[in-house]
Amino acid sequence: KQEVTQIPAALSVPEGENLVLNCSFTDSAIYNLQWFRQDPGKGLTSLLLIQSSQREQTSGRLNASLDKSSGRSTLYIAASQPGDSATYLCAARFNTGNQFYFGTGTSLTVIP
Amino acid sequence: KAGVTQTPRYLIKTRGQQVTLSCSPISGHRSVSWYQQTPGQGLQFLFEYFSETQRNKGNFPGRFSGRQFSNSRSEMNVSTLELGDSALYLCASSVSTDTQYFGPGTRLTVL
């Protein structure tokens, strides 16, 4: 069964700190993986998409990596800001089947 | 380009009723996926439509159905509503199997 997990469920850091969010998946036959943020009561905002042939993707202060052999992806946020406070979700699409499997998310709070 | 739009944004229904939700994808996107989000279960995949055909289906009962029109707009229908169907229903569009872009969601409350 294909599963995606995110640990920890919640994280609180002081402003300016660099941080890493983790995403694990059970099937190394991954097609692509996408990171999202969700603000309370809102839809999901796409942050980064990594194809299976890629090792990492960068956008501004965000860097996402993908390690298929270990079944892990990380989202690195540099110089965190209070506006980064949100729930971060990862979603993996595997080679078998065509749907996205979502993790349960990490709720991030950046303290001013 | 306009983003993904969902209507209505909020809906209150009673048990046993049926409901239809609508999703308009980004122009040029042919894939529309539907998800249910609840505090207890997180985001769960309902189904995906691509060029008017259901391409994938999650593990939801037959009360949940959908369709896609020739202009890629999609509707989701839930019949015989139950209390447990109360959730945020999200749709996402993509060109095919690449980046998914989500709409703001429809908040359904079943009383």
Coordinates of C-alpha atoms in Angstrom, one line a residue:
Chain A
K1 CA 0.0 0.0 0.0
Q2 CA 1.4 3.4 -0.9
E3 CA 1.6 5.8 2.0
V4 CA 3.0 9.2 2.6
T5 CA 3.9 10.4 6.1
Q6 CA 5.1 13.7 7.6
I7 CA 6.8 14.1 10.9
P8 CA 6.5 16.1 13.0
A9 CA 2.9 17.0 13.0
A10 CA 3.7 20.4 14.4
L11 CA 6.8 22.6 14.6
S12 CA 7.4 26.0 16.2
V13 CA 10.6 28.0 15.5
P14 CA 11.8 31.5 16.1
E15 CA 11.9 34.0 13.2
G16 CA 15.0 33.8 11.1
E17 CA 15.8 30.2 11.8
N18 CA 16.4 27.8 8.9
L19 CA 14.3 24.7 9.1
V20 CA 13.6 21.3 7.4
L21 CA 10.3 19.6 6.9
N22 CA 10.2 15.9 6.2
C23 CA 8.1 13.7 4.0
S24 CA 8.5 9.9 3.7
F25 CA 6.9 7.6 1.2
T26 CA 6.7 3.8 1.0
D27 CA 7.2 3.2 -2.7
S28 CA 10.4 4.1 -4.4
A29 CA 8.7 3.9 -7.8
I30 CA 7.7 7.5 -7.5
Y31 CA 6.6 9.6 -10.5
N32 CA 6.8 13.0 -8.9
L33 CA 6.3 14.8 -5.6
Q34 CA 4.7 18.1 -4.8
W35 CA 4.9 20.4 -1.8
F36 CA 2.0 22.6 -0.8
R37 CA 1.2 25.1 1.9
Q38 CA -2.3 25.5 3.3
D39 CA -3.5 28.5 5.3
P40 CA -6.3 27.9 7.7
G41 CA -9.7 27.4 5.9
K42 CA -8.1 27.9 2.5
G43 CA -7.1 25.8 -0.4
L44 CA -3.6 24.5 -1.2
T45 CA -0.9 26.7 -2.7
S46 CA 1.6 24.8 -4.8
L47 CA 5.2 25.4 -3.8
L48 CA 7.5 23.1 -5.7
L49 CA 7.2 20.0 -7.9
I50 CA 10.0 17.5 -8.2
Q51 CA 10.0 15.0 -11.0
S52 CA 11.5 11.5 -10.3
S53 CA 14.5 12.3 -12.5
Q54 CA 15.4 15.4 -10.4
R55 CA 17.2 15.6 -7.1
E56 CA 16.0 19.0 -6.0
Q57 CA 14.1 22.1 -6.9
T58 CA 14.5 25.7 -5.6
S59 CA 12.2 28.6 -5.5
G60 CA 13.3 31.7 -3.5
R61 CA 13.9 30.7 0.1
L62 CA 12.5 27.2 -0.5
N63 CA 14.5 24.1 -1.6
A64 CA 13.0 20.7 -1.9
S65 CA 15.0 17.5 -2.4
L66 CA 14.0 14.0 -3.4
D67 CA 15.8 10.8 -2.5
K68 CA 14.0 7.9 -4.0
S69 CA 16.2 5.2 -2.6
S70 CA 15.5 6.2 1.0
G71 CA 11.9 7.2 0.3
R72 CA 12.3 10.7 1.5
S73 CA 11.8 14.3 0.5
T74 CA 12.7 17.4 2.5
L75 CA 11.5 20.9 2.2
Y76 CA 14.2 23.4 3.4
I77 CA 13.0 26.9 4.4
A78 CA 15.7 29.5 4.8
A79 CA 15.5 32.5 7.1
S80 CA 11.9 31.7 8.2
Q81 CA 9.4 34.6 8.6
P82 CA 6.1 34.8 10.5
G83 CA 4.3 34.8 7.1
D84 CA 5.6 31.2 6.6
S85 CA 3.3 30.0 9.3
A86 CA 1.0 27.5 7.7
T87 CA 0.4 23.8 7.3
Y88 CA 2.8 22.2 4.8
L89 CA 1.7 19.1 2.9
C90 CA 3.6 16.8 0.6
A91 CA 1.9 14.7 -2.1
A92 CA 3.4 11.8 -4.1
R93 CA 2.3 10.4 -7.4
F94 CA 3.6 6.9 -8.0
N95 CA 4.3 5.0 -11.2
T96 CA 1.4 2.6 -10.5
G97 CA -1.9 4.3 -10.4
N98 CA -2.1 8.0 -11.2
Q99 CA -3.4 9.7 -8.0
F100 CA -1.6 11.9 -5.5
Y101 CA -1.2 10.5 -2.0
F102 CA -1.1 13.2 0.6
G103 CA 0.8 13.3 3.9
T104 CA -1.0 14.5 7.0
G105 CA 1.0 17.7 7.0
T106 CA 3.3 19.7 9.3
S107 CA 1.8 22.7 11.0
L108 CA 4.5 25.3 11.1
T109 CA 4.5 28.3 13.5
V110 CA 7.2 31.0 13.1
I111 CA 7.4 33.1 16.2
P112 CA 8.3 36.8 15.7
Chain B
K1 CA -4.6 33.3 -16.2
A2 CA -7.5 32.8 -13.8
G3 CA -7.0 30.2 -11.2
V4 CA -9.2 27.2 -10.3
T5 CA -12.6 28.3 -9.2
Q6 CA -15.1 26.3 -7.1
T7 CA -18.8 27.0 -6.5
P8 CA -20.4 27.3 -4.1
R9 CA -17.9 28.2 -1.5
Y10 CA -20.2 27.2 1.4
L11 CA -23.1 24.8 1.6
I12 CA -25.4 23.6 4.3
K13 CA -27.5 20.5 3.7
T14 CA -29.4 18.0 5.8
R15 CA -29.0 14.3 6.0
G16 CA -30.4 12.4 3.1
Q17 CA -30.2 15.3 0.7
Q18 CA -27.9 15.4 -2.3
V19 CA -25.5 18.0 -3.4
T20 CA -23.6 19.0 -6.5
L21 CA -20.3 20.9 -6.4
S22 CA -18.7 22.6 -9.4
C23 CA -15.1 23.1 -10.4
S24 CA -13.7 25.2 -13.3
P25 CA -10.1 24.4 -14.0
I26 CA -7.4 26.7 -15.3
S27 CA -7.7 27.3 -19.0
G28 CA -5.9 24.6 -21.0
H29 CA -5.9 22.1 -18.1
R30 CA -7.6 18.8 -19.0
S31 CA -7.2 17.0 -15.7
V32 CA -9.4 17.7 -12.7
S33 CA -9.1 15.8 -9.4
W34 CA -11.4 16.0 -6.4
Y35 CA -10.3 15.6 -2.8
Q36 CA -12.1 15.4 0.6
Q37 CA -10.4 17.1 3.5
T38 CA -11.4 16.4 7.1
P39 CA -9.6 17.0 10.4
G40 CA -9.5 13.3 11.1
Q41 CA -8.6 11.8 7.7
G42 CA -6.7 14.6 6.1
L43 CA -6.8 14.9 2.3
Q44 CA -8.3 11.9 0.6
F45 CA -8.5 11.4 -3.1
L46 CA -12.0 11.0 -4.6
F47 CA -11.5 10.7 -8.3
E48 CA -9.8 12.3 -11.3
Y49 CA -11.2 13.1 -14.7
F50 CA -9.1 13.7 -17.9
S51 CA -10.7 14.7 -21.2
E52 CA -14.2 13.7 -19.9
T53 CA -13.1 10.2 -18.8
Q54 CA -12.6 9.1 -15.2
R55 CA -8.9 8.2 -15.1
N56 CA -8.6 7.3 -11.4
K57 CA -10.9 6.6 -8.5
G58 CA -10.3 6.5 -4.7
N59 CA -11.9 4.4 -2.1
F60 CA -15.2 6.2 -1.6
P61 CA -18.7 4.7 -1.8
G62 CA -20.8 5.0 -4.9
R63 CA -22.7 7.9 -3.4
F64 CA -19.8 10.0 -4.6
S65 CA -19.8 10.5 -8.3
G66 CA -18.5 13.0 -10.8
R67 CA -18.3 14.0 -14.4
Q68 CA -16.4 16.3 -16.6
F69 CA -17.7 18.3 -19.5
S70 CA -16.1 19.0 -22.9
N71 CA -14.9 22.4 -21.6
S72 CA -13.0 20.5 -18.8
R73 CA -15.3 21.9 -16.1
S74 CA -16.2 19.2 -13.6
E75 CA -19.0 18.5 -11.2
M76 CA -19.0 16.3 -8.1
N77 CA -22.3 14.8 -6.8
V78 CA -22.9 13.3 -3.4
S79 CA -26.2 11.6 -2.9
T80 CA -27.9 10.6 0.4
L81 CA -25.8 12.8 2.5
E82 CA -24.5 11.6 5.8
L83 CA -23.1 13.6 8.8
G84 CA -19.7 12.2 8.0
D85 CA -19.7 13.9 4.6
S86 CA -19.1 17.3 6.2
A87 CA -15.8 18.4 4.9
L88 CA -13.8 20.7 2.7
Y89 CA -14.0 19.5 -0.8
L90 CA -11.1 20.6 -3.0
C91 CA -10.6 20.3 -6.7
A92 CA -7.3 20.6 -8.5
S93 CA -6.4 21.0 -12.1
S94 CA -3.4 20.2 -14.1
V95 CA -2.3 19.8 -17.7
S96 CA -1.9 16.1 -17.2
T97 CA 0.3 14.5 -14.5
D98 CA 2.3 17.5 -13.6
T99 CA 1.8 20.3 -11.1
Q100 CA -1.6 20.4 -9.5
Y101 CA -3.3 23.7 -8.8
F102 CA -6.0 23.8 -6.2
G103 CA -9.1 25.8 -5.9
P104 CA -10.3 27.5 -2.6
G105 CA -12.6 24.6 -1.8
T106 CA -16.3 24.1 -1.0
R107 CA -17.1 23.8 2.7
L108 CA -20.0 21.4 3.1
T109 CA -21.8 21.1 6.3
V110 CA -24.4 18.3 6.8
L111 CA -26.8 18.7 9.6

